[in-house]
């Protein structure tokens, strides 16, 4: 199993580091999502952990990003790629 995943695929408790912000979509929506994620402090190299997920469709997600907490929808989390830490990838 690869330890590089989209954040939208993360499971409760997964922890890793952000390796990519943005999607392959080069349209207006993709650029807006990337800008919003960066403004929230979701930058490459930040340590991220999935703390909580909603009951319906596991949405929204509560995340710990370095020392702050952020809530995202799973569709927004598709714009982030993370590399899971070894214990979380198993």
Coordinates of N, CA and C in Angstrom, one line a residue, residues 1-50:
X1 N 0.8 -1.2 0.0 CA 0.0 0.0 0.0 C 0.9 1.2 0.0
X2 N 0.5 2.2 -0.9 CA 1.3 3.4 -1.0 C 1.0 4.3 0.3
X3 N 2.0 5.0 0.7 CA 1.7 5.8 1.9 C 1.5 7.3 1.4
X4 N 1.4 7.5 0.1 CA 1.0 8.8 -0.4 C -0.4 8.7 -0.9
X5 N -1.3 9.5 -0.3 CA -2.7 9.5 -0.6 C -3.3 10.9 -0.7
X6 N -4.5 11.0 -1.3 CA -5.2 12.2 -1.2 C -5.8 12.3 0.2
X7 N -5.8 13.5 0.7 CA -6.3 13.7 2.1 C -7.8 13.2 2.2
X8 N -8.5 13.3 1.1 CA -9.9 12.8 1.1 C -10.0 11.3 1.4
X9 N -9.0 10.6 1.2 CA -9.0 9.1 1.5 C -8.5 8.8 2.9
X10 N -8.1 9.8 3.6 CA -7.5 9.5 5.0 C -8.6 8.9 5.9
X11 N -8.1 8.1 6.8 CA -8.9 7.5 7.8 C -8.7 8.2 9.2
X12 N -9.7 8.0 10.0 CA -9.6 8.7 11.4 C -8.2 8.3 12.0
X13 N -7.5 9.3 12.5 CA -6.2 9.1 13.2 C -5.0 9.1 12.3
X14 N -5.3 9.0 10.9 CA -4.1 9.1 10.0 C -3.4 10.4 10.2
X15 N -2.0 10.3 10.1 CA -1.2 11.5 10.3 C -0.1 11.4 9.3
X16 N 0.2 12.6 8.8 CA 1.3 12.7 7.7 C 1.7 14.1 7.5
X17 N 2.4 14.3 6.3 CA 2.9 15.6 6.0 C 2.3 15.9 4.6
X18 N 1.9 17.2 4.4 CA 1.4 17.6 3.1 C 2.5 17.7 2.1
X19 N 2.3 17.0 1.0 CA 3.3 17.0 -0.1 C 2.9 17.8 -1.3
X20 N 1.6 18.0 -1.4 CA 1.2 18.8 -2.6 C -0.1 19.5 -2.3
X21 N -0.2 20.7 -2.7 CA -1.5 21.5 -2.6 C -2.0 21.8 -4.0
X22 N -3.2 21.5 -4.2 CA -3.8 21.8 -5.5 C -4.2 20.6 -6.3
X23 N -4.9 20.7 -7.3 CA -5.3 19.6 -8.2 C -4.7 19.8 -9.5
X24 N -5.0 18.8 -10.4 CA -4.5 18.9 -11.8 C -5.4 19.8 -12.6
X25 N -6.6 20.1 -12.0 CA -7.5 20.9 -12.8 C -7.0 22.4 -12.8
X26 N -6.8 22.9 -14.0 CA -6.3 24.2 -14.2 C -7.4 25.2 -14.5
X27 N -8.6 24.9 -14.0 CA -9.7 25.9 -14.3 C -9.8 26.8 -13.1
X28 N -10.8 27.7 -13.2 CA -10.9 28.7 -12.2 C -11.2 28.1 -10.8
X29 N -12.1 27.0 -10.8 CA -12.4 26.4 -9.6 C -11.2 25.8 -8.9
X30 N -10.3 25.1 -9.7 CA -9.1 24.5 -9.1 C -8.2 25.6 -8.5
X31 N -8.0 26.7 -9.2 CA -7.2 27.8 -8.7 C -7.7 28.4 -7.4
X32 N -9.1 28.5 -7.4 CA -9.7 29.1 -6.2 C -9.5 28.2 -5.0
X33 N -9.7 26.9 -5.2 CA -9.5 25.9 -4.1 C -8.1 25.9 -3.6
X34 N -7.1 25.9 -4.5 CA -5.7 26.0 -4.1 C -5.5 27.2 -3.3
X35 N -6.0 28.4 -3.7 CA -5.8 29.6 -2.9 C -6.4 29.5 -1.6
X36 N -7.6 29.0 -1.5 CA -8.3 28.8 -0.2 C -7.5 27.9 0.8
X37 N -7.0 26.8 0.3 CA -6.3 25.9 1.1 C -5.0 26.5 1.6
X38 N -4.3 27.2 0.8 CA -3.1 27.9 1.2 C -3.4 29.0 2.2
X39 N -4.5 29.7 2.1 CA -4.9 30.7 3.1 C -5.2 30.1 4.4
X40 N -5.7 28.9 4.4 CA -6.0 28.2 5.7 C -4.7 27.6 6.4
X41 N -3.5 27.8 5.7 CA -2.3 27.3 6.3 C -2.0 25.9 5.9
X42 N -2.7 25.4 4.9 CA -2.4 24.0 4.4 C -1.3 24.1 3.3
X43 N -0.1 24.1 3.8 CA 1.0 24.3 2.9 C 1.9 23.1 2.9
X44 N 2.7 22.9 1.8 CA 3.6 21.8 1.7 C 4.5 21.8 2.9
X45 N 4.7 20.6 3.5 CA 5.6 20.4 4.7 C 4.8 20.5 6.0
X46 N 3.6 20.9 6.0 CA 2.8 21.0 7.3 C 2.4 19.6 7.7
X47 N 2.5 19.4 9.0 CA 2.1 18.1 9.6 C 0.6 18.1 9.8
X48 N -0.1 17.1 9.3 CA -1.6 17.1 9.4 C -2.1 15.7 9.9
X49 N -3.2 15.8 10.7 CA -3.8 14.6 11.3 C -5.3 14.7 11.2
X50 N -6.0 13.6 10.9 CA -7.4 13.6 10.8 C -7.9 13.3 12.2

